[in-house]
MMTF fields as JSON, N, C-alpha, C and O atoms, coordinates in Angstrom:
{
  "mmtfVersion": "1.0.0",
  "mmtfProducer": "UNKNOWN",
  "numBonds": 531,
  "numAtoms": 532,
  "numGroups": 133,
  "numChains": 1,
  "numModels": 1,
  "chainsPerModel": [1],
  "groupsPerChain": [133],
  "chainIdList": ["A"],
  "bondAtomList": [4, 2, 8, 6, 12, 10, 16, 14, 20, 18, 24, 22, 28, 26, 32, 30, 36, 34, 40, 38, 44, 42, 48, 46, 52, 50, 56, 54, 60, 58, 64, 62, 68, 66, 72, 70, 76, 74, 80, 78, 84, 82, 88, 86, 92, 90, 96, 94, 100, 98, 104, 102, 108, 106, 112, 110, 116, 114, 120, 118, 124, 122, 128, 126, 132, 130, 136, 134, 140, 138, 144, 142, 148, 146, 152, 150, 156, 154, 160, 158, 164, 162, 168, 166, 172, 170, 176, 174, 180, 178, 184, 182, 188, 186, 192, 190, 196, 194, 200, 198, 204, 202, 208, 206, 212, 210, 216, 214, 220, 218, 224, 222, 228, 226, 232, 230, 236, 234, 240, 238, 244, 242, 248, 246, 252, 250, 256, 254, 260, 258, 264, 262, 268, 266, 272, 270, 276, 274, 280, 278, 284, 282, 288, 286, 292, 290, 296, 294, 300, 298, 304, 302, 308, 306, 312, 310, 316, 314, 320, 318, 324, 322, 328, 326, 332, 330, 336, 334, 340, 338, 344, 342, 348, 346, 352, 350, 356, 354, 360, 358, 364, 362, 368, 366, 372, 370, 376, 374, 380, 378, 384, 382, 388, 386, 392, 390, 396, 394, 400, 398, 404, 402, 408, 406, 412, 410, 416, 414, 420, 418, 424, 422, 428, 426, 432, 430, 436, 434, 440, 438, 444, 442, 448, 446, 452, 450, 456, 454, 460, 458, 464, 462, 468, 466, 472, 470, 476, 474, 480, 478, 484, 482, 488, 486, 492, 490, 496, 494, 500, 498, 504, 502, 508, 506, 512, 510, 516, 514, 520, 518, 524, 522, 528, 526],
  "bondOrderList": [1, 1, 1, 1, 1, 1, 1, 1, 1, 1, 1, 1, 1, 1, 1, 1, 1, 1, 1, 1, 1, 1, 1, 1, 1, 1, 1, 1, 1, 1, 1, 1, 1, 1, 1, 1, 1, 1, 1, 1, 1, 1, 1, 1, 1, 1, 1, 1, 1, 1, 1, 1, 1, 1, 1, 1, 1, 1, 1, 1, 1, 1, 1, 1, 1, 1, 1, 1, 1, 1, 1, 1, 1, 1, 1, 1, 1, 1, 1, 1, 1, 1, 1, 1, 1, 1, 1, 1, 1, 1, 1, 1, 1, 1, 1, 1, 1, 1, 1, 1, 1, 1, 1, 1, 1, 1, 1, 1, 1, 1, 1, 1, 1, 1, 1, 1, 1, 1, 1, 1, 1, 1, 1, 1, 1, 1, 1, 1, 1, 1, 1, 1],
  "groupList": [{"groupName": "UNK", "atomNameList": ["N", "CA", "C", "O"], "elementList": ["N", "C", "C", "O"], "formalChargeList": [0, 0, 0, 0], "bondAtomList": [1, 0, 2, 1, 3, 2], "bondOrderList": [1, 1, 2], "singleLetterCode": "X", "chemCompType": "L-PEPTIDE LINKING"}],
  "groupTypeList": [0, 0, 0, 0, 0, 0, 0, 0, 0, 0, 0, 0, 0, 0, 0, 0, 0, 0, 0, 0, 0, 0, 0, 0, 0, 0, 0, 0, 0, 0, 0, 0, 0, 0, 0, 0, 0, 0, 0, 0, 0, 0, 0, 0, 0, 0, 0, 0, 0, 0, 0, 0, 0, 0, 0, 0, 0, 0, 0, 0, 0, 0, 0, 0, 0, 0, 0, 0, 0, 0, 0, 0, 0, 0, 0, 0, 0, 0, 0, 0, 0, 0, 0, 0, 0, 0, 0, 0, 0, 0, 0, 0, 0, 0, 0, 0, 0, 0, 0, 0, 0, 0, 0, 0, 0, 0, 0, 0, 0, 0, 0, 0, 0, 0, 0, 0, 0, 0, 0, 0, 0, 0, 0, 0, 0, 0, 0, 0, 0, 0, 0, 0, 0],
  "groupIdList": [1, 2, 3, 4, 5, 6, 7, 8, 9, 10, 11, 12, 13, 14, 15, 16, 17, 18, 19, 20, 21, 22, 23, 24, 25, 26, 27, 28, 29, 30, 31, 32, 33, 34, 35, 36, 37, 38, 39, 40, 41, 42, 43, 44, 45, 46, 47, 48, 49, 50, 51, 52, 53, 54, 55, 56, 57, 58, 59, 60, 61, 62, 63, 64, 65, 66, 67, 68, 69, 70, 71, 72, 73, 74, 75, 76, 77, 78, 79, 80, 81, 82, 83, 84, 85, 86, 87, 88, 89, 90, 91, 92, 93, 94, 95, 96, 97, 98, 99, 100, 101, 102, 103, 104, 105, 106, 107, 108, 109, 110, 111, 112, 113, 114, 115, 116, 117, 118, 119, 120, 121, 122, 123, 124, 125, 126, 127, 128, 129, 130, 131, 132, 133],
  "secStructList": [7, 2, 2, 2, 2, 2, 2, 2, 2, 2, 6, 2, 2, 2, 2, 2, 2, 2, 2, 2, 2, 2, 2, 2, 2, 2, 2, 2, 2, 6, 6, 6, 1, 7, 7, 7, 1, 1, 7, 1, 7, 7, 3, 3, 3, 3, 3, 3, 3, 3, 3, 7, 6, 6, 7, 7, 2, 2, 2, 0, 0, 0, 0, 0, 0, 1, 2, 2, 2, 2, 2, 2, 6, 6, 1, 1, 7, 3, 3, 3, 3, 3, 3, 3, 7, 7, 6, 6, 7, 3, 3, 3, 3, 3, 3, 3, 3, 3, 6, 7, 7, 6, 6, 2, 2, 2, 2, 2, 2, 2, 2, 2, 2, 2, 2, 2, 2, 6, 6, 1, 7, 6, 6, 7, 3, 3, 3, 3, 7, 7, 7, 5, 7],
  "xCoordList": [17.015, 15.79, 14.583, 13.596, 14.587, 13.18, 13.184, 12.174, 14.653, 14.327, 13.414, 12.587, 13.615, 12.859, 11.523, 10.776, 11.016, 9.774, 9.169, 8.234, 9.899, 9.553, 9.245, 8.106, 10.148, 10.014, 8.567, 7.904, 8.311, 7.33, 5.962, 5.586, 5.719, 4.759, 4.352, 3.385, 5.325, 5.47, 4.948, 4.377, 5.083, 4.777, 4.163, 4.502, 2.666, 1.78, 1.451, 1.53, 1.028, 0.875, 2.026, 1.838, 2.92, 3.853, 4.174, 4.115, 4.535, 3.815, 2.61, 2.811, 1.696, 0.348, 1.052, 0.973, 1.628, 1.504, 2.877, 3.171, 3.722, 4.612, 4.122, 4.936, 2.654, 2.6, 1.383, 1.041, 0.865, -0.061, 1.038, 1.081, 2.04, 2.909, 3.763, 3.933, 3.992, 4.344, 3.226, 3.354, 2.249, 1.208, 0.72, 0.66, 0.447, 0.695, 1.081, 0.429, 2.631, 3.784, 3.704, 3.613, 3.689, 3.507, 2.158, 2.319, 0.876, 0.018, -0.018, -0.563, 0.741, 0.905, 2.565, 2.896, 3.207, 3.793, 3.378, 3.815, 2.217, 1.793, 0.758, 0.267, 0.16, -0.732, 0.744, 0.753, 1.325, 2.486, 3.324, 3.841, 3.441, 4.504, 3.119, 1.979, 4.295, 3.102, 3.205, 4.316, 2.5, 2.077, 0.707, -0.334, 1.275, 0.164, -0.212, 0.502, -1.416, -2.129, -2.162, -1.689, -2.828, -2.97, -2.649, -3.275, -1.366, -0.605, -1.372, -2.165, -1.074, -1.517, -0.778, -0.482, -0.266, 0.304, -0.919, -1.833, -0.356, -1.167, -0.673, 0.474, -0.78, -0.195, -1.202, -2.121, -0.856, -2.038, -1.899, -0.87, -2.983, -2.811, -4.457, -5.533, -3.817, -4.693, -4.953, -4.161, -5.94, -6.428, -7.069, -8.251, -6.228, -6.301, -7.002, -6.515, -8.035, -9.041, -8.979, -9.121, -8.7, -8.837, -10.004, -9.903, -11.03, -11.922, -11.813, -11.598, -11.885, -12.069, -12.466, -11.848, -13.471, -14.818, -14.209, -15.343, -13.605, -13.575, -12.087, -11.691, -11.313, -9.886, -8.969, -8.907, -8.054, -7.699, -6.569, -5.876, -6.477, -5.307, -3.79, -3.076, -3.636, -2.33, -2.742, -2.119, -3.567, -3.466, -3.788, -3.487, -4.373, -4.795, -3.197, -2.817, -2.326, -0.831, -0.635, -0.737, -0.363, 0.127, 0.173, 1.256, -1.182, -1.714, -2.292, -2.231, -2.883, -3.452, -2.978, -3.428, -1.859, -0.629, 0.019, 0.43, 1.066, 2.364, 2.228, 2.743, 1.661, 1.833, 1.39, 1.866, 0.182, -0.358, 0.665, 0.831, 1.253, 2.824, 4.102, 4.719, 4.094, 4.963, 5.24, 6.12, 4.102, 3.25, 3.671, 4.216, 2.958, 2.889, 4.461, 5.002, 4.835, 6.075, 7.55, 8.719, 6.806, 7.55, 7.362, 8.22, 6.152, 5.692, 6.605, 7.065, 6.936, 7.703, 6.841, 5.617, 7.386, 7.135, 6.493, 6.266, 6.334, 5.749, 6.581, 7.475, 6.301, 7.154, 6.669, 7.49, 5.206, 5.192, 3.908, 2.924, 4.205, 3.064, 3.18, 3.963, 1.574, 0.965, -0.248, -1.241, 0.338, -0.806, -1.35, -0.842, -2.487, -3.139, -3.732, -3.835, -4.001, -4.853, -5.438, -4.913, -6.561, -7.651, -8.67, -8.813, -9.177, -10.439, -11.202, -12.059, -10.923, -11.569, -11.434, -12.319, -10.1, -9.981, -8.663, -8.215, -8.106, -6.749, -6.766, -7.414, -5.797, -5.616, -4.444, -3.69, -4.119, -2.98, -3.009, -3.446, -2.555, -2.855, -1.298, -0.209, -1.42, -0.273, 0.269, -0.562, 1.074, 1.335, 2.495, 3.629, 2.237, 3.267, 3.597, 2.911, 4.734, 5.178, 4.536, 3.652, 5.281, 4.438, 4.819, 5.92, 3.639, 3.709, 3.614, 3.515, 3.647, 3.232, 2.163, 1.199, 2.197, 0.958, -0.416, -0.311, -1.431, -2.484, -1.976, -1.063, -3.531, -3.939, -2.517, -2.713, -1.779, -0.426, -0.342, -0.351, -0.288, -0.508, -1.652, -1.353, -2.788, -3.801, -3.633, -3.933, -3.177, -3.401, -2.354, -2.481, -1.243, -0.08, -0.626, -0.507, -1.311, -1.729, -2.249, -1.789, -3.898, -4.501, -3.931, -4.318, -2.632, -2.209, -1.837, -2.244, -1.076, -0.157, -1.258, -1.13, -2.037, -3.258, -3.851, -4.207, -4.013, -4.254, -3.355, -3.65, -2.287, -0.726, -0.761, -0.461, -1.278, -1.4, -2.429, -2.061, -3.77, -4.663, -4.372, -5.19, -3.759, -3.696, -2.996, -2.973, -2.379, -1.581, -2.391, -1.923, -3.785, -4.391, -5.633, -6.523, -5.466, -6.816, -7.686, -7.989, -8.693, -9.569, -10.911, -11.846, -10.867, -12.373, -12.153, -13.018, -10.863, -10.961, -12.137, -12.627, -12.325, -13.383, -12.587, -11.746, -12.693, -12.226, -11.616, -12.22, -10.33, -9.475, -10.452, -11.321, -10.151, -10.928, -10.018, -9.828, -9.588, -8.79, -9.722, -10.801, -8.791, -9.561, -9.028, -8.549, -8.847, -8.015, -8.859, -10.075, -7.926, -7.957, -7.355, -6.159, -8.863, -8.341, -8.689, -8.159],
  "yCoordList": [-7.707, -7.347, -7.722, -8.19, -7.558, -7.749, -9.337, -9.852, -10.281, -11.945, -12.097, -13.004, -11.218, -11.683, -11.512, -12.275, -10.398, -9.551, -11.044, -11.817, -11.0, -12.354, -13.418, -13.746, -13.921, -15.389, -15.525, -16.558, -14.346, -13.739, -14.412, -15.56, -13.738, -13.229, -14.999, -15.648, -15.306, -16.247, -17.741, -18.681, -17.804, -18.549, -18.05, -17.797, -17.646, -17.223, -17.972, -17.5, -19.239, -20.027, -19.673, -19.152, -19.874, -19.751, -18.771, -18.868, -17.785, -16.313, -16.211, -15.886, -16.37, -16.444, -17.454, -16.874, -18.72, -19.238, -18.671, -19.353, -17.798, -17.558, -16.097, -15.275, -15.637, -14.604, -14.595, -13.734, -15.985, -16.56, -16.845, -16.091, -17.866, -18.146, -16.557, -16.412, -15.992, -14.42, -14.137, -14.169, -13.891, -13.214, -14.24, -13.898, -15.594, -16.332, -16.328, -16.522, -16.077, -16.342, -15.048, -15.234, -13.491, -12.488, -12.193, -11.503, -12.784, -13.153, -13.73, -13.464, -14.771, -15.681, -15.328, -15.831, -14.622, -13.588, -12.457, -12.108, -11.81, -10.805, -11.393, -10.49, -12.612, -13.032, -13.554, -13.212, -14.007, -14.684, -14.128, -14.643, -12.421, -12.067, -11.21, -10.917, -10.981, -10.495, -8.978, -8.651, -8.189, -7.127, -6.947, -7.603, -5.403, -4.933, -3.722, -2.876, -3.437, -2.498, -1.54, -0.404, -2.148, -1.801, -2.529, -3.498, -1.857, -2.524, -2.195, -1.255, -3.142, -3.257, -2.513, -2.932, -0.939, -0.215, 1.212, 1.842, 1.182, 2.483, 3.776, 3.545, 4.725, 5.529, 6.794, 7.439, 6.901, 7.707, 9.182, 9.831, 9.573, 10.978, 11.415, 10.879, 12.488, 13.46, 14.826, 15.557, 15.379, 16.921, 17.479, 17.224, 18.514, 18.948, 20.442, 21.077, 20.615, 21.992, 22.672, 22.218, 24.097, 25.061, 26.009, 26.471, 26.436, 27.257, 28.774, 28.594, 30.147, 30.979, 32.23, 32.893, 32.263, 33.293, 34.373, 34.851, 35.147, 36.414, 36.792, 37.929, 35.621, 36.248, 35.822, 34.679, 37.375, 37.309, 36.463, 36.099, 36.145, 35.058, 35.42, 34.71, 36.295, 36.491, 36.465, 35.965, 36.954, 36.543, 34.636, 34.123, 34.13, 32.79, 32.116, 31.255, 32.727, 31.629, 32.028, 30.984, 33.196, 34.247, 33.215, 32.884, 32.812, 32.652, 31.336, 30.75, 30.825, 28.958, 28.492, 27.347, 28.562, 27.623, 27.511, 26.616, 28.548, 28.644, 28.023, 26.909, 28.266, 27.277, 25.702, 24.807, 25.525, 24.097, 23.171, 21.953, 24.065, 23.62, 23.021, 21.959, 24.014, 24.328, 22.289, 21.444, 22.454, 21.145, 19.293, 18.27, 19.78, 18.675, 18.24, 17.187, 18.915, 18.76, 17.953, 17.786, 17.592, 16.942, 15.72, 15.013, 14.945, 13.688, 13.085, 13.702, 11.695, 10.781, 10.371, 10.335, 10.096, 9.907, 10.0, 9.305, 11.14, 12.594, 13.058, 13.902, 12.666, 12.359, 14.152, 14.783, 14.839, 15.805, 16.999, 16.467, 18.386, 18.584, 20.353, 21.088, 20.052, 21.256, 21.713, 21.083, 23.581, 24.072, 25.111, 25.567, 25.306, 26.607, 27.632, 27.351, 28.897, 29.599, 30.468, 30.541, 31.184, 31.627, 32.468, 32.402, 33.034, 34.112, 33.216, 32.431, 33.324, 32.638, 30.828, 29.988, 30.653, 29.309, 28.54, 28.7, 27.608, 27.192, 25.622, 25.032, 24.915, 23.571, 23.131, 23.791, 22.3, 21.229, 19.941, 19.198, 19.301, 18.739, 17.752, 18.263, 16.413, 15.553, 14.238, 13.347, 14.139, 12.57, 11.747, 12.107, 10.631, 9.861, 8.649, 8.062, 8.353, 7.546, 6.195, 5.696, 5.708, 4.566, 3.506, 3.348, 2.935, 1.523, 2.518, 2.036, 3.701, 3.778, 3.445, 3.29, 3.264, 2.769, 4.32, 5.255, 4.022, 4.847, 5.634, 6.381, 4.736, 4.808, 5.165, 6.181, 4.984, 5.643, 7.161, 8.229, 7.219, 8.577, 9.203, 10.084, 9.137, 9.183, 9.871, 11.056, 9.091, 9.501, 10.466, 11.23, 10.117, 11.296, 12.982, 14.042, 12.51, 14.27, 14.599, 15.448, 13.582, 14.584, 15.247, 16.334, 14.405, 14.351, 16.031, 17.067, 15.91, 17.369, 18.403, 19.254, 18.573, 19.454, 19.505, 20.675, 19.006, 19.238, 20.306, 21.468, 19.654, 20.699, 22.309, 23.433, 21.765, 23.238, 24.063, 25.237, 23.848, 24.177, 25.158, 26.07, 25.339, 26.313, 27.601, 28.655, 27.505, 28.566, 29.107, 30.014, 28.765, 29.379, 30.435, 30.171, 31.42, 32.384, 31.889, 30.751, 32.769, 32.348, 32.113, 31.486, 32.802, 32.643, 31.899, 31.972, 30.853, 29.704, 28.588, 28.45, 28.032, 26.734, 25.748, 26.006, 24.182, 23.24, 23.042, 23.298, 22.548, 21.763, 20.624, 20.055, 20.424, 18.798, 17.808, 17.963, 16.888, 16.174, 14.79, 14.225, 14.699, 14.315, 12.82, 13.106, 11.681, 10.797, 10.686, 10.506, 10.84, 10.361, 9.374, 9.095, 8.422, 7.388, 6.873, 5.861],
  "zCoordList": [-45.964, -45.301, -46.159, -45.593, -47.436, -48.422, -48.771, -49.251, -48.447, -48.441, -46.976, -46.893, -45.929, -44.678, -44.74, -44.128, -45.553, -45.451, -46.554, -46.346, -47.412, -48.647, -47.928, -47.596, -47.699, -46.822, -45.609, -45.524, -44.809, -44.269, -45.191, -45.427, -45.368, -47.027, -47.216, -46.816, -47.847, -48.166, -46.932, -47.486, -46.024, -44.753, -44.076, -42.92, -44.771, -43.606, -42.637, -41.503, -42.813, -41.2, -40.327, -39.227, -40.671, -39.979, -38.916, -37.69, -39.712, -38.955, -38.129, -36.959, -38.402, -37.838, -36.382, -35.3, -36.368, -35.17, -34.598, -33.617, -34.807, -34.014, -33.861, -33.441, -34.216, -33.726, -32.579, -31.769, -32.883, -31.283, -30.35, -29.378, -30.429, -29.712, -28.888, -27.678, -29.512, -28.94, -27.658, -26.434, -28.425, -27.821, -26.202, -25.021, -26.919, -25.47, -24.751, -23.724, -24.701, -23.905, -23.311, -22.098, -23.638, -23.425, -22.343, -21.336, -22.681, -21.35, -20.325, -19.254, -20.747, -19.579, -18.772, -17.698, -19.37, -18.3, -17.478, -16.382, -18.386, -17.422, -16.598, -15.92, -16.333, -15.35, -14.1, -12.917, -14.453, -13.674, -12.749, -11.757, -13.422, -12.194, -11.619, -11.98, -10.172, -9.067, -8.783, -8.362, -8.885, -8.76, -8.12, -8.091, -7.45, -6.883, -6.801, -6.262, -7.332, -7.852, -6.653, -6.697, -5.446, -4.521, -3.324, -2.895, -2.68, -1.572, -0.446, -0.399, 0.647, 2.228, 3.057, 4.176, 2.463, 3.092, 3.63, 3.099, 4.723, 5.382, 5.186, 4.803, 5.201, 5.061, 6.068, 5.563, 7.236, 7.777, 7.747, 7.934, 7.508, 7.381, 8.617, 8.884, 8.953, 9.807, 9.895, 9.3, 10.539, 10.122, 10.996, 11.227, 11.748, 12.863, 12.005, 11.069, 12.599, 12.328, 13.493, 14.628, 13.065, 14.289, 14.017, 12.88, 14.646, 14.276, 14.993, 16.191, 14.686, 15.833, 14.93, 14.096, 15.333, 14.571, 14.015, 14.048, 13.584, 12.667, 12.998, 13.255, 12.945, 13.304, 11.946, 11.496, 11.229, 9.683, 9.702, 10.653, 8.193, 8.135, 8.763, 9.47, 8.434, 9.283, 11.172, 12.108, 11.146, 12.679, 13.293, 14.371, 12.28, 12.158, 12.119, 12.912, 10.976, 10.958, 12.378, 13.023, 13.326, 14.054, 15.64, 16.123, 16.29, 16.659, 16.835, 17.916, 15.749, 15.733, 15.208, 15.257, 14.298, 13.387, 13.316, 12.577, 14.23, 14.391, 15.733, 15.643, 17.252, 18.465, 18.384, 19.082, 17.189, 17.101, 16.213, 16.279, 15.423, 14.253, 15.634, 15.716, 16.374, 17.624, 18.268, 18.434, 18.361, 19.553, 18.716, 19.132, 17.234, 16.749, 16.356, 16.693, 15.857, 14.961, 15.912, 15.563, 17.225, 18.333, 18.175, 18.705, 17.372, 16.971, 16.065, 15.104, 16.378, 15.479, 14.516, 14.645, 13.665, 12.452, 11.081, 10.091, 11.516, 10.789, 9.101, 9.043, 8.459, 6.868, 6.31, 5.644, 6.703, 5.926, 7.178, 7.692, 7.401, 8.018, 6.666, 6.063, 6.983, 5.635, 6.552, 6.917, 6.915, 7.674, 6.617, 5.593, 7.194, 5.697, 7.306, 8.5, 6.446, 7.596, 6.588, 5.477, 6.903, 6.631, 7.33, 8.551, 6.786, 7.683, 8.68, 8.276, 9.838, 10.999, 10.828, 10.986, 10.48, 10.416, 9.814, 8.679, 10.898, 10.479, 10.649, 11.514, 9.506, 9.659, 9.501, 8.787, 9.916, 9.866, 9.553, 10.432, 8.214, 7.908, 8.1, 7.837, 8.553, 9.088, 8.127, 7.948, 7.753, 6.986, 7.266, 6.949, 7.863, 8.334, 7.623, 6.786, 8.068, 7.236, 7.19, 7.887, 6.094, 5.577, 6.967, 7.496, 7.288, 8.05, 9.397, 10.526, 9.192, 11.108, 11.443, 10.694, 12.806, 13.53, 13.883, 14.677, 13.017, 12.429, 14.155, 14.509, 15.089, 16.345, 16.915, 17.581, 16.954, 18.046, 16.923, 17.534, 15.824, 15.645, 16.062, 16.867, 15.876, 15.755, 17.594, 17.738, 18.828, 20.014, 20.756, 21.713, 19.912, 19.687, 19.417, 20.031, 18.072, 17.593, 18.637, 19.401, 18.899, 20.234, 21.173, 21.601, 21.68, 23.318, 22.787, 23.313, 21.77, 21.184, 21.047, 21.928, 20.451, 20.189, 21.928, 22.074, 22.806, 23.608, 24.43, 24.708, 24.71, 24.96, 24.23, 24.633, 22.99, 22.004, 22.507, 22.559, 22.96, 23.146, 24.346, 24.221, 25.204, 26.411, 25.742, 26.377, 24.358, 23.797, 22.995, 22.306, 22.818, 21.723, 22.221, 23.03, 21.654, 22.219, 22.738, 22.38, 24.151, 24.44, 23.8, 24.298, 22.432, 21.956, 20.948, 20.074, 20.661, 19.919, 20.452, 21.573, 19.493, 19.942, 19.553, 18.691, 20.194, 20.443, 18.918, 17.877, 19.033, 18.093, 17.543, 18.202, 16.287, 16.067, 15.052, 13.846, 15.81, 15.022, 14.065, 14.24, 13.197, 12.006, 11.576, 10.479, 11.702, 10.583, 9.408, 9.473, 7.895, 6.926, 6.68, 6.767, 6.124, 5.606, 3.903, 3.444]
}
């Protein structure tokens, strides 16, 4: 090991260009292969808001998250659904899988939130669906 470190030492050019030659070859691999930082994949997500003035969280899951959960969860291709509820206010939040078609989800949720909508108290105010993009 201490003839290599010697010999080293000893042939600094040498070193020096097999340690450009490294370093070259090492850049011009990482420009070369193909990667992507950021793929041309969709991934749609949506956010169905329920509003209804002074009604408590348990009556919010009870009531606007458990029949609007009911409705949606009939939709294809639905990878994850996350509802929250809260003092006078519930959401559902939707994520589908990769490569579905946004707009066919997107007219799916409504059709469903609409369906949902006859099950939900009368002094709810309109559903509002949301895409995130």
């Amino acid at each position: 090991m201490n003839g290599l470190i010697d010999w080293a030492l000893v042939h600094k050019r040498t070193m020096t260009l097999l340690f450009l030659l490294l370093l070259t070859s090492g850049l011009s691999a990482w420009l070369s292969i193909p990667k992507e930082a950021e793929p041309d994949i969709t991934i749609p997500y949506i956010y169905v808001s329920i509003s209804h003035p002074g009604i408590s969280p348990e009556d919010a899951e009870r009531m606007l998250v458990r029949p609007m959960e009911n409705e949606l969860k009939a939709i294809q291709g639905i990878r994850e659904m996350t509802a929250n509820a809260g003092q006078g206010h519930a959401s559902v939040t939707l994520e589908f899988v990769a490569g579905f078609d946004p707009d066919k989800a997107l007219a799916d949720v409504r059709d469903k939130v609409n369906l949902a909508k006859a099950k939900l108290p009368d002094e709810t105010r309109e559903p509002t669906v949301h895409p995130i993009t």
